[in-house]
């Protein structure tokens, strides 16, 4: 079933149809299971992910981790209802010390990772690559509005763990996230190697807030023999968690399995309603004018120090575009 908007105030009965068998990459598909008070989004990435990752020739483990961050950002950033930005950023002590994914509504994504090649040992999982530090999620509503930022401690867990912790502590919305990234090898003409990624976010959003109650967070200074606060989970949320737990990585990245068929496979017994898919594209927001403005923010002495071989060269960390300026253009006196 497809509708134009997930607004619950719209009472028009949606049409019922079979799920589309046509896979569409680089999209986010919003959905809801009304009988269980569940809403969610499903991301599938193909060519856009290739474009984001291939600009830097990352080692496979780093590319996979950055791909997971891109999927998570697309799931969260696509929920923005205004022309703003959602920025996911990690700073940690692991081999991959810095990740940033910048989603600019409604559909543009850019991403970058910083890593220490000497510390990339074989077999490290996402948690080990990140190490300890923090993850920041920032919503930027524009120059005239305040920013909102949520911080989550990273203590050896992966990005799925961090997302669950964020929603538990900051949003207090029962949420489950699944992320998957894989490599695909194709025969025939053209490039043989491709990246694929997929992810699903599922949230329990009942009309009655009491149904979504969660246990109180541990205060940290409670006596050891204190009785923990326990709240029985709603049956609908228990069912939702059980269903999303059955999703396999291969299903999320399968190029032959459409998003609608995957959702139908999971939720057909309860009835799933899908909305118009949201496109995604890899596009950096850098420009020569923006870089020139950035250079002007430095002191004359600093700009003079940037001159090498008679020119100032600036490379965008996101898209690797190289901008060259003469000393006069860079404002060097």
XYZ file of C-alpha atoms in Angstrom:
333
model
C 0.000 0.000 0.000
C 1.286 3.460 -0.856
C 0.208 6.817 0.567
C 1.581 10.324 0.169
C 2.027 11.193 3.826
C 2.347 9.445 7.206
C 0.187 12.149 8.835
C -2.261 10.279 11.097
C -4.804 13.088 10.698
C -5.488 12.041 7.109
C -8.439 9.674 7.172
C -8.462 8.692 3.478
C -8.456 4.919 3.118
C -5.284 3.965 1.210
C -5.405 1.570 -1.742
C -4.337 -2.009 -1.186
C -1.959 -3.602 -3.664
C 0.802 -6.152 -3.924
C 4.318 -5.002 -2.993
C 6.369 -3.706 -5.894
C 8.994 -6.241 -7.059
C 11.209 -3.494 -8.527
C 14.276 -2.705 -6.377
C 15.111 1.014 -6.232
C 18.469 2.035 -4.823
C 19.412 5.307 -3.123
C 16.060 5.795 -1.439
C 14.481 5.902 2.002
C 11.056 4.269 2.238
C 8.859 5.387 5.185
C 6.351 2.832 6.465
C 3.966 2.089 9.302
C 2.251 -0.923 10.854
C -0.873 0.701 12.216
C -2.177 -2.297 14.117
C 1.043 -2.357 16.198
C 1.579 1.419 16.439
C 4.930 1.023 14.687
C 6.563 3.431 12.270
C 9.857 3.213 10.520
C 12.094 3.863 7.540
C 14.036 1.534 5.265
C 17.159 2.736 3.435
C 18.738 1.056 0.402
C 21.989 2.468 -1.027
C 23.881 1.513 -4.187
C 25.456 3.965 -6.677
C 25.342 6.877 -4.213
C 27.319 4.810 -1.699
C 29.893 3.929 -4.353
C 30.313 7.619 -5.131
C 30.781 8.545 -1.469
C 33.271 5.787 -0.647
C 35.275 5.563 -3.881
C 36.449 9.185 -3.705
C 38.960 8.226 -1.007
C 39.895 4.588 -1.734
C 39.334 3.640 1.900
C 40.511 0.232 3.128
C 37.532 -2.149 3.182
C 37.005 -2.116 6.989
C 36.999 1.697 7.050
C 34.654 1.900 4.054
C 32.263 -0.549 5.690
C 32.202 1.427 8.945
C 31.673 4.727 7.137
C 28.941 3.041 5.097
C 27.149 2.094 8.311
C 27.373 5.718 9.470
C 25.958 6.882 6.124
C 23.005 4.492 6.421
C 22.275 5.573 9.997
C 22.463 9.233 9.005
C 20.072 8.694 6.091
C 17.563 6.969 8.372
C 17.629 9.848 10.853
C 18.228 12.811 8.561
C 15.419 11.892 6.165
C 12.953 12.565 8.990
C 13.712 16.312 8.920
C 10.625 18.328 7.999
C 12.539 21.534 7.190
C 15.482 22.668 5.058
C 18.216 21.924 7.545
C 21.089 19.551 8.180
C 21.574 16.434 10.248
C 25.214 15.751 11.097
C 26.546 12.536 12.618
C 30.094 12.701 13.960
C 32.338 10.408 16.005
C 35.596 11.237 17.767
C 37.296 8.233 19.314
C 40.644 6.671 20.210
C 40.292 3.708 17.841
C 41.971 3.096 14.471
C 39.131 5.099 12.860
C 39.419 8.216 14.988
C 36.950 10.436 13.172
C 33.765 9.951 11.132
C 31.433 12.612 9.820
C 28.314 12.280 7.698
C 26.482 15.444 6.686
C 22.862 15.105 5.467
C 21.385 18.255 3.961
C 17.617 18.089 3.551
C 15.913 16.902 1.545
C 18.334 14.462 -0.085
C 22.060 15.361 -0.172
C 24.732 13.338 1.654
C 28.473 13.738 2.005
C 30.847 11.792 4.275
C 34.456 11.462 5.366
C 36.551 9.197 7.624
C 39.978 9.706 9.202
C 41.962 6.602 10.146
C 45.386 5.297 11.126
C 46.428 2.723 8.530
C 49.089 1.270 10.831
C 46.433 0.293 13.407
C 44.068 -1.488 10.996
C 44.588 -5.065 12.120
C 42.672 -7.880 10.363
C 39.406 -8.989 11.931
C 38.519 -5.788 13.789
C 34.760 -5.261 14.050
C 33.017 -1.883 14.038
C 33.275 -1.471 17.791
C 37.000 -2.165 17.804
C 37.582 0.206 14.884
C 35.824 3.001 16.758
C 37.193 2.354 20.228
C 36.204 4.733 23.024
C 34.999 8.295 22.662
C 31.695 9.858 21.734
C 29.137 10.134 18.972
C 27.388 13.449 18.351
C 24.141 13.920 16.442
C 23.461 17.529 15.485
C 20.354 19.091 13.957
C 21.105 22.425 12.296
C 17.942 24.368 11.476
C 19.753 27.275 9.812
C 21.719 30.394 10.755
C 18.856 32.049 12.636
C 17.903 29.002 14.717
C 19.516 27.204 17.650
C 21.280 23.922 17.042
C 20.238 20.763 18.841
C 22.939 18.238 19.716
C 22.770 14.868 21.430
C 25.896 13.063 22.674
C 26.355 9.331 23.217
C 29.390 7.693 24.809
C 31.132 5.087 22.651
C 32.634 2.370 24.802
C 33.618 -0.326 22.350
C 30.149 -0.874 20.875
C 29.025 -0.405 17.276
C 26.831 2.259 15.679
C 23.650 0.248 16.200
C 24.405 0.172 19.932
C 25.039 3.915 19.923
C 21.755 4.630 18.126
C 19.817 2.568 20.666
C 21.520 4.396 23.525
C 20.753 7.769 21.934
C 17.034 7.075 21.612
C 16.878 5.606 25.101
C 18.527 8.585 26.797
C 17.738 11.561 24.552
C 14.469 10.850 22.771
C 13.038 8.172 25.104
C 11.317 6.524 22.142
C 11.409 2.712 21.946
C 13.606 2.221 18.874
C 15.449 -0.556 17.067
C 17.982 -0.040 14.284
C 19.566 -2.488 11.842
C 22.527 -1.570 9.628
C 24.278 -3.615 6.947
C 27.049 -2.886 4.417
C 28.578 -5.314 1.946
C 30.698 -5.607 -1.180
C 29.313 -6.812 -4.498
C 31.343 -8.218 -7.385
C 29.834 -8.198 -10.881
C 30.884 -9.761 -14.152
C 30.627 -8.230 -17.606
C 31.716 -4.804 -18.750
C 32.188 -1.857 -16.445
C 33.381 -1.688 -12.842
C 33.437 -5.063 -11.121
C 33.394 -3.912 -7.504
C 30.462 -2.109 -5.881
C 29.327 -1.250 -2.378
C 25.800 -1.864 -1.176
C 24.136 -0.875 2.094
C 20.784 -1.032 3.790
C 19.238 -0.172 7.101
C 15.970 -0.171 8.965
C 14.700 1.971 11.820
C 11.612 0.845 13.736
C 9.901 2.892 16.461
C 6.977 2.282 18.792
C 4.755 5.382 18.755
C 1.415 4.595 20.410
C -1.298 7.223 20.928
C -1.265 6.536 24.674
C 2.178 7.631 26.027
C 1.983 5.189 28.946
C 2.269 2.298 26.503
C 5.717 3.512 25.452
C 7.102 3.858 28.980
C 10.574 2.503 29.545
C 12.469 1.689 32.753
C 14.113 4.622 34.529
C 17.775 5.068 33.681
C 20.213 3.887 36.336
C 21.196 6.962 38.406
C 24.740 5.727 38.866
C 24.831 6.300 42.633
C 22.090 3.910 43.753
C 22.982 1.335 46.453
C 24.053 -2.052 45.143
C 21.028 -3.740 46.689
C 18.554 -1.224 45.228
C 15.672 -2.771 43.300
C 15.866 -1.752 39.624
C 12.869 -0.041 38.072
C 11.064 -2.494 35.782
C 8.371 -1.687 33.228
C 6.737 -4.463 31.242
C 7.073 -3.821 27.500
C 3.903 -3.458 25.477
C 2.993 -6.609 23.535
C 2.979 -4.682 20.247
C 6.548 -3.478 20.812
C 7.656 -6.960 21.839
C 6.302 -8.243 18.527
C 7.943 -5.422 16.584
C 11.333 -6.127 18.136
C 10.972 -9.826 17.400
C 10.217 -9.125 13.745
C 13.070 -6.690 13.078
C 15.447 -9.081 14.843
C 14.789 -11.612 12.062
C 16.133 -9.276 9.347
C 19.392 -10.607 7.937
C 22.197 -8.443 6.557
C 21.820 -10.059 3.140
C 18.157 -9.042 2.981
C 19.038 -5.412 3.639
C 21.595 -5.259 0.813
C 20.134 -7.786 -1.673
C 19.983 -5.964 -5.057
C 17.193 -8.271 -6.238
C 14.900 -7.795 -3.231
C 12.807 -4.635 -3.355
C 12.207 -2.558 -0.241
C 8.474 -3.167 -0.451
C 8.891 -6.931 -0.693
C 11.220 -6.944 2.294
C 8.685 -4.997 4.362
C 5.877 -7.290 3.231
C 7.981 -10.335 4.130
C 8.429 -8.974 7.655
C 5.085 -7.397 8.467
C 2.412 -8.826 6.135
C 0.531 -10.568 8.943
C -0.083 -7.249 10.701
C -0.462 -5.180 7.538
C 2.185 -2.694 6.420
C 1.543 0.679 4.806
C 4.279 2.384 2.783
C 4.598 6.012 1.756
C 6.339 7.726 -1.128
C 10.033 6.864 -1.286
C 12.498 9.684 -0.607
C 15.484 9.901 -3.013
C 19.069 10.187 -1.791
C 22.098 11.490 -3.656
C 25.794 11.916 -3.017
C 26.607 15.592 -3.408
C 29.079 17.819 -1.627
C 28.173 21.388 -0.752
C 31.670 22.789 -1.290
C 32.332 25.453 -3.921
C 35.097 27.810 -4.945
C 33.213 30.735 -3.380
C 32.781 28.839 -0.100
C 36.477 27.941 0.030
C 37.401 31.554 -0.751
C 35.225 32.697 2.124
C 36.910 30.185 4.402
C 40.354 31.514 3.415
C 39.237 35.044 4.209
C 38.470 33.951 7.778
C 42.210 33.387 8.411
C 44.614 36.115 9.411
C 46.893 37.601 6.724
C 49.862 35.864 8.360
C 48.124 32.460 8.237
C 47.159 32.951 4.586
C 50.751 33.820 3.743
C 51.895 30.584 5.407
C 49.564 28.623 3.088
C 51.375 29.702 -0.086
C 53.363 26.795 -1.552
C 55.049 26.927 -4.952
C 53.378 30.239 -5.662
C 49.794 29.159 -4.997
C 47.319 28.216 -2.292
C 45.816 24.739 -2.697
C 42.785 23.568 -0.708
C 41.385 20.033 -0.970
C 37.850 19.289 0.223
C 38.006 16.433 2.723
C 34.527 15.254 1.742
C 34.737 15.012 -2.044
C 38.485 15.424 -2.716
C 37.892 18.378 -5.075
C 41.052 20.491 -5.353
C 40.784 24.298 -5.428
C 43.800 26.391 -6.460
C 44.174 30.110 -5.764
C 46.862 32.617 -6.650
C 48.233 34.493 -3.622
C 46.238 37.554 -4.732
C 43.006 35.547 -4.975
C 43.643 34.125 -1.501
C 44.068 37.625 -0.065
C 47.800 37.287 0.622
C 49.325 40.744 0.982
